[in-house]
């Protein structure tokens, strides 16, 4: 069995306050994207990697590819105007022998190879799943600045990536979204909208998404602890 991985990497650095793709920002001497790719390459399950980016970032991405041991094929794929469009482009570019796919945000650079491997095992039994962790904080639903509800956190999970899908299932969901004009923030939401079950795979507390300068500082701390 082989597992294919798509990494959306076509975003910008606006919330990070950067004037470039945030995945190119340095983290302990390496670009953020390089940490993500090294974890994928170290995974026993993943055999092929596709990175969706914008052409102006291709030279810098290629430098990263040249820095790491290319034991597995990495393909650059044209990104879209949105994450959803980028993922759809990635799905269309997968090798013909692919029947299941993991999708992982490039900014979740603390992912471990072991999590990728567990996701591959889960995908052998599920049509679709997300990696997630139970919510610890009490969550408030707010209208303006007024609290309108306090949902039971026993039923709340914080979504992460990778998310995994049987290829025909996620591809058909994207085609339906394109036809009906749906826009979502993650791929699992498309399966939900077409009425298909999406399951949970336990994530990692350290699998944070680097979005702000504060996240970058936390990621640096976690990586230093791992190195120690």
mmCIF file with all atom_site columns, C-alpha atoms in Angstrom, residues 73-196:
data_model
loop_
_atom_site.group_PDB
_atom_site.id
_atom_site.type_symbol
_atom_site.label_atom_id
_atom_site.label_alt_id
_atom_site.label_comp_id
_atom_site.label_asym_id
_atom_site.label_entity_id
_atom_site.label_seq_id
_atom_site.pdbx_PDB_ins_code
_atom_site.Cartn_x
_atom_site.Cartn_y
_atom_site.Cartn_z
_atom_site.occupancy
_atom_site.B_iso_or_equiv
_atom_site.pdbx_formal_charge
_atom_site.auth_seq_id
_atom_site.auth_comp_id
_atom_site.auth_asym_id
_atom_site.auth_atom_id
_atom_site.pdbx_PDB_model_num
ATOM 1   C CA . UNK A 1 73  ? 9.325   12.281 -5.046  1.00 0.00 ? 73  UNK A CA 1
ATOM 2   C CA . UNK A 1 74  ? 8.138   15.844 -4.390  1.00 0.00 ? 74  UNK A CA 1
ATOM 3   C CA . UNK A 1 75  ? 6.083   17.544 -7.074  1.00 0.00 ? 75  UNK A CA 1
ATOM 4   C CA . UNK A 1 76  ? 5.290   21.250 -7.333  1.00 0.00 ? 76  UNK A CA 1
ATOM 5   C CA . UNK A 1 77  ? 1.645   21.895 -8.230  1.00 0.00 ? 77  UNK A CA 1
ATOM 6   C CA . UNK A 1 78  ? 0.054   25.219 -9.186  1.00 0.00 ? 78  UNK A CA 1
ATOM 7   C CA . UNK A 1 79  ? -1.962  26.577 -6.259  1.00 0.00 ? 79  UNK A CA 1
ATOM 8   C CA . UNK A 1 80  ? -5.309  28.307 -6.515  1.00 0.00 ? 80  UNK A CA 1
ATOM 9   C CA . UNK A 1 81  ? -6.816  31.529 -5.202  1.00 0.00 ? 81  UNK A CA 1
ATOM 10  C CA . UNK A 1 82  ? -8.114  29.713 -2.096  1.00 0.00 ? 82  UNK A CA 1
ATOM 11  C CA . UNK A 1 83  ? -7.027  26.721 -0.060  1.00 0.00 ? 83  UNK A CA 1
ATOM 12  C CA . UNK A 1 84  ? -9.994  24.797 -1.458  1.00 0.00 ? 84  UNK A CA 1
ATOM 13  C CA . UNK A 1 85  ? -8.934  25.554 -5.030  1.00 0.00 ? 85  UNK A CA 1
ATOM 14  C CA . UNK A 1 86  ? -5.330  24.602 -4.255  1.00 0.00 ? 86  UNK A CA 1
ATOM 15  C CA . UNK A 1 87  ? -6.379  21.239 -2.828  1.00 0.00 ? 87  UNK A CA 1
ATOM 16  C CA . UNK A 1 88  ? -8.574  20.535 -5.863  1.00 0.00 ? 88  UNK A CA 1
ATOM 17  C CA . UNK A 1 89  ? -5.596  21.243 -8.132  1.00 0.00 ? 89  UNK A CA 1
ATOM 18  C CA . UNK A 1 90  ? -3.564  18.849 -6.005  1.00 0.00 ? 90  UNK A CA 1
ATOM 19  C CA . UNK A 1 91  ? -6.172  16.117 -6.239  1.00 0.00 ? 91  UNK A CA 1
ATOM 20  C CA . UNK A 1 92  ? -6.164  16.390 -10.021 1.00 0.00 ? 92  UNK A CA 1
ATOM 21  C CA . UNK A 1 93  ? -2.361  16.091 -10.089 1.00 0.00 ? 93  UNK A CA 1
ATOM 22  C CA . UNK A 1 94  ? -2.102  12.886 -8.041  1.00 0.00 ? 94  UNK A CA 1
ATOM 23  C CA . UNK A 1 95  ? -0.513  9.843  -9.725  1.00 0.00 ? 95  UNK A CA 1
ATOM 24  C CA . UNK A 1 96  ? -2.866  7.486  -11.482 1.00 0.00 ? 96  UNK A CA 1
ATOM 25  C CA . UNK A 1 97  ? -2.221  4.692  -8.963  1.00 0.00 ? 97  UNK A CA 1
ATOM 26  C CA . UNK A 1 98  ? -3.371  6.822  -5.999  1.00 0.00 ? 98  UNK A CA 1
ATOM 27  C CA . UNK A 1 99  ? -6.522  5.672  -4.225  1.00 0.00 ? 99  UNK A CA 1
ATOM 28  C CA . UNK A 1 100 ? -6.223  7.512  -0.891  1.00 0.00 ? 100 UNK A CA 1
ATOM 29  C CA . UNK A 1 101 ? -4.715  10.814 0.116   1.00 0.00 ? 101 UNK A CA 1
ATOM 30  C CA . UNK A 1 102 ? -3.604  12.760 3.166   1.00 0.00 ? 102 UNK A CA 1
ATOM 31  C CA . UNK A 1 103 ? -3.897  16.550 3.116   1.00 0.00 ? 103 UNK A CA 1
ATOM 32  C CA . UNK A 1 104 ? -1.719  18.480 5.549   1.00 0.00 ? 104 UNK A CA 1
ATOM 33  C CA . UNK A 1 105 ? -1.256  22.219 6.024   1.00 0.00 ? 105 UNK A CA 1
ATOM 34  C CA . UNK A 1 106 ? 2.332   23.276 5.401   1.00 0.00 ? 106 UNK A CA 1
ATOM 35  C CA . UNK A 1 107 ? 2.128   25.597 8.411   1.00 0.00 ? 107 UNK A CA 1
ATOM 36  C CA . UNK A 1 108 ? 1.660   22.640 10.803  1.00 0.00 ? 108 UNK A CA 1
ATOM 37  C CA . UNK A 1 109 ? 5.398   22.127 10.867  1.00 0.00 ? 109 UNK A CA 1
ATOM 38  C CA . UNK A 1 110 ? 5.505   20.298 14.220  1.00 0.00 ? 110 UNK A CA 1
ATOM 39  C CA . UNK A 1 111 ? 3.694   17.231 12.899  1.00 0.00 ? 111 UNK A CA 1
ATOM 40  C CA . UNK A 1 112 ? 5.534   14.000 13.643  1.00 0.00 ? 112 UNK A CA 1
ATOM 41  C CA . UNK A 1 113 ? 6.273   11.120 11.264  1.00 0.00 ? 113 UNK A CA 1
ATOM 42  C CA . UNK A 1 114 ? 4.411   8.866  13.709  1.00 0.00 ? 114 UNK A CA 1
ATOM 43  C CA . UNK A 1 115 ? 1.215   10.883 13.243  1.00 0.00 ? 115 UNK A CA 1
ATOM 44  C CA . UNK A 1 116 ? 1.470   10.525 9.469   1.00 0.00 ? 116 UNK A CA 1
ATOM 45  C CA . UNK A 1 117 ? 1.893   6.773  9.924   1.00 0.00 ? 117 UNK A CA 1
ATOM 46  C CA . UNK A 1 118 ? -1.135  6.512  12.232  1.00 0.00 ? 118 UNK A CA 1
ATOM 47  C CA . UNK A 1 119 ? -3.185  8.460  9.716   1.00 0.00 ? 119 UNK A CA 1
ATOM 48  C CA . UNK A 1 120 ? -2.231  6.042  6.971   1.00 0.00 ? 120 UNK A CA 1
ATOM 49  C CA . UNK A 1 121 ? -3.392  3.107  9.094   1.00 0.00 ? 121 UNK A CA 1
ATOM 50  C CA . UNK A 1 122 ? -6.678  4.860  9.829   1.00 0.00 ? 122 UNK A CA 1
ATOM 51  C CA . UNK A 1 123 ? -7.253  5.560  6.150   1.00 0.00 ? 123 UNK A CA 1
ATOM 52  C CA . UNK A 1 124 ? -7.141  1.854  5.416   1.00 0.00 ? 124 UNK A CA 1
ATOM 53  C CA . UNK A 1 125 ? -10.414 1.536  7.359   1.00 0.00 ? 125 UNK A CA 1
ATOM 54  C CA . UNK A 1 126 ? -12.144 4.934  6.967   1.00 0.00 ? 126 UNK A CA 1
ATOM 55  C CA . UNK A 1 127 ? -13.516 6.854  4.003   1.00 0.00 ? 127 UNK A CA 1
ATOM 56  C CA . UNK A 1 128 ? -12.633 10.157 5.614   1.00 0.00 ? 128 UNK A CA 1
ATOM 57  C CA . UNK A 1 129 ? -11.215 11.513 8.871   1.00 0.00 ? 129 UNK A CA 1
ATOM 58  C CA . UNK A 1 130 ? -9.667  14.537 10.507  1.00 0.00 ? 130 UNK A CA 1
ATOM 59  C CA . UNK A 1 131 ? -6.921  14.630 13.093  1.00 0.00 ? 131 UNK A CA 1
ATOM 60  C CA . UNK A 1 132 ? -8.198  16.490 16.160  1.00 0.00 ? 132 UNK A CA 1
ATOM 61  C CA . UNK A 1 133 ? -7.736  16.920 19.900  1.00 0.00 ? 133 UNK A CA 1
ATOM 62  C CA . UNK A 1 134 ? -10.396 17.439 22.584  1.00 0.00 ? 134 UNK A CA 1
ATOM 63  C CA . UNK A 1 135 ? -11.000 21.069 23.512  1.00 0.00 ? 135 UNK A CA 1
ATOM 64  C CA . UNK A 1 136 ? -9.719  21.962 26.996  1.00 0.00 ? 136 UNK A CA 1
ATOM 65  C CA . UNK A 1 137 ? -11.013 25.509 27.281  1.00 0.00 ? 137 UNK A CA 1
ATOM 66  C CA . UNK A 1 138 ? -14.634 26.445 27.847  1.00 0.00 ? 138 UNK A CA 1
ATOM 67  C CA . UNK A 1 139 ? -15.958 27.742 24.525  1.00 0.00 ? 139 UNK A CA 1
ATOM 68  C CA . UNK A 1 140 ? -18.410 30.638 24.279  1.00 0.00 ? 140 UNK A CA 1
ATOM 69  C CA . UNK A 1 141 ? -20.685 31.436 21.355  1.00 0.00 ? 141 UNK A CA 1
ATOM 70  C CA . UNK A 1 142 ? -20.722 35.224 21.013  1.00 0.00 ? 142 UNK A CA 1
ATOM 71  C CA . UNK A 1 143 ? -22.928 37.714 19.150  1.00 0.00 ? 143 UNK A CA 1
ATOM 72  C CA . UNK A 1 144 ? -21.048 40.987 19.004  1.00 0.00 ? 144 UNK A CA 1
ATOM 73  C CA . UNK A 1 145 ? -19.559 41.033 22.517  1.00 0.00 ? 145 UNK A CA 1
ATOM 74  C CA . UNK A 1 146 ? -22.431 39.213 24.178  1.00 0.00 ? 146 UNK A CA 1
ATOM 75  C CA . UNK A 1 147 ? -22.297 35.531 25.078  1.00 0.00 ? 147 UNK A CA 1
ATOM 76  C CA . UNK A 1 148 ? -25.295 33.690 23.666  1.00 0.00 ? 148 UNK A CA 1
ATOM 77  C CA . UNK A 1 149 ? -24.371 30.073 24.425  1.00 0.00 ? 149 UNK A CA 1
ATOM 78  C CA . UNK A 1 150 ? -21.864 27.828 26.207  1.00 0.00 ? 150 UNK A CA 1
ATOM 79  C CA . UNK A 1 151 ? -21.684 24.498 24.368  1.00 0.00 ? 151 UNK A CA 1
ATOM 80  C CA . UNK A 1 152 ? -20.747 21.329 26.217  1.00 0.00 ? 152 UNK A CA 1
ATOM 81  C CA . UNK A 1 153 ? -17.028 20.945 25.604  1.00 0.00 ? 153 UNK A CA 1
ATOM 82  C CA . UNK A 1 154 ? -17.312 17.154 25.990  1.00 0.00 ? 154 UNK A CA 1
ATOM 83  C CA . UNK A 1 155 ? -18.503 17.202 22.376  1.00 0.00 ? 155 UNK A CA 1
ATOM 84  C CA . UNK A 1 156 ? -15.979 19.751 21.063  1.00 0.00 ? 156 UNK A CA 1
ATOM 85  C CA . UNK A 1 157 ? -12.742 18.888 19.292  1.00 0.00 ? 157 UNK A CA 1
ATOM 86  C CA . UNK A 1 158 ? -10.141 21.206 17.776  1.00 0.00 ? 158 UNK A CA 1
ATOM 87  C CA . UNK A 1 159 ? -9.483  20.215 14.153  1.00 0.00 ? 159 UNK A CA 1
ATOM 88  C CA . UNK A 1 160 ? -5.935  19.752 12.907  1.00 0.00 ? 160 UNK A CA 1
ATOM 89  C CA . UNK A 1 161 ? -4.348  18.198 9.868   1.00 0.00 ? 161 UNK A CA 1
ATOM 90  C CA . UNK A 1 162 ? -3.555  15.746 8.320   1.00 0.00 ? 162 UNK A CA 1
ATOM 91  C CA . UNK A 1 163 ? -7.019  14.990 7.055   1.00 0.00 ? 163 UNK A CA 1
ATOM 92  C CA . UNK A 1 164 ? -7.374  11.770 5.110   1.00 0.00 ? 164 UNK A CA 1
ATOM 93  C CA . UNK A 1 165 ? -9.764  10.552 2.435   1.00 0.00 ? 165 UNK A CA 1
ATOM 94  C CA . UNK A 1 166 ? -10.435 7.854  -0.082  1.00 0.00 ? 166 UNK A CA 1
ATOM 95  C CA . UNK A 1 167 ? -9.573  9.676  -3.290  1.00 0.00 ? 167 UNK A CA 1
ATOM 96  C CA . UNK A 1 168 ? -12.823 9.098  -5.178  1.00 0.00 ? 168 UNK A CA 1
ATOM 97  C CA . UNK A 1 169 ? -14.830 10.323 -2.175  1.00 0.00 ? 169 UNK A CA 1
ATOM 98  C CA . UNK A 1 170 ? -12.968 13.622 -1.682  1.00 0.00 ? 170 UNK A CA 1
ATOM 99  C CA . UNK A 1 171 ? -12.634 14.283 -5.404  1.00 0.00 ? 171 UNK A CA 1
ATOM 100 C CA . UNK A 1 172 ? -16.384 13.875 -5.943  1.00 0.00 ? 172 UNK A CA 1
ATOM 101 C CA . UNK A 1 173 ? -17.061 16.177 -2.985  1.00 0.00 ? 173 UNK A CA 1
ATOM 102 C CA . UNK A 1 174 ? -14.835 18.853 -4.543  1.00 0.00 ? 174 UNK A CA 1
ATOM 103 C CA . UNK A 1 175 ? -16.606 18.470 -7.880  1.00 0.00 ? 175 UNK A CA 1
ATOM 104 C CA . UNK A 1 176 ? -19.967 18.941 -6.143  1.00 0.00 ? 176 UNK A CA 1
ATOM 105 C CA . UNK A 1 177 ? -18.637 22.018 -4.346  1.00 0.00 ? 177 UNK A CA 1
ATOM 106 C CA . UNK A 1 178 ? -17.454 23.483 -7.648  1.00 0.00 ? 178 UNK A CA 1
ATOM 107 C CA . UNK A 1 179 ? -20.841 22.862 -9.236  1.00 0.00 ? 179 UNK A CA 1
ATOM 108 C CA . UNK A 1 180 ? -22.857 24.318 -6.343  1.00 0.00 ? 180 UNK A CA 1
ATOM 109 C CA . UNK A 1 181 ? -20.500 27.131 -5.391  1.00 0.00 ? 181 UNK A CA 1
ATOM 110 C CA . UNK A 1 182 ? -19.685 25.883 -1.896  1.00 0.00 ? 182 UNK A CA 1
ATOM 111 C CA . UNK A 1 183 ? -16.729 27.450 -0.098  1.00 0.00 ? 183 UNK A CA 1
ATOM 112 C CA . UNK A 1 184 ? -15.334 25.784 3.021   1.00 0.00 ? 184 UNK A CA 1
ATOM 113 C CA . UNK A 1 185 ? -12.206 26.132 5.150   1.00 0.00 ? 185 UNK A CA 1
ATOM 114 C CA . UNK A 1 186 ? -11.270 22.461 5.285   1.00 0.00 ? 186 UNK A CA 1
ATOM 115 C CA . UNK A 1 187 ? -11.830 19.393 3.171   1.00 0.00 ? 187 UNK A CA 1
ATOM 116 C CA . UNK A 1 188 ? -13.741 17.423 5.792   1.00 0.00 ? 188 UNK A CA 1
ATOM 117 C CA . UNK A 1 189 ? -16.470 20.068 5.648   1.00 0.00 ? 189 UNK A CA 1
ATOM 118 C CA . UNK A 1 190 ? -17.130 19.077 2.035   1.00 0.00 ? 190 UNK A CA 1
ATOM 119 C CA . UNK A 1 191 ? -17.817 15.485 3.064   1.00 0.00 ? 191 UNK A CA 1
ATOM 120 C CA . UNK A 1 192 ? -20.119 16.773 5.805   1.00 0.00 ? 192 UNK A CA 1
ATOM 121 C CA . UNK A 1 193 ? -22.021 18.894 3.276   1.00 0.00 ? 193 UNK A CA 1
ATOM 122 C CA . UNK A 1 194 ? -22.620 15.932 0.963   1.00 0.00 ? 194 UNK A CA 1
ATOM 123 C CA . UNK A 1 195 ? -23.817 13.862 3.924   1.00 0.00 ? 195 UNK A CA 1
ATOM 124 C CA . UNK A 1 196 ? -20.863 11.511 4.350   1.00 0.00 ? 196 UNK A CA 1
#
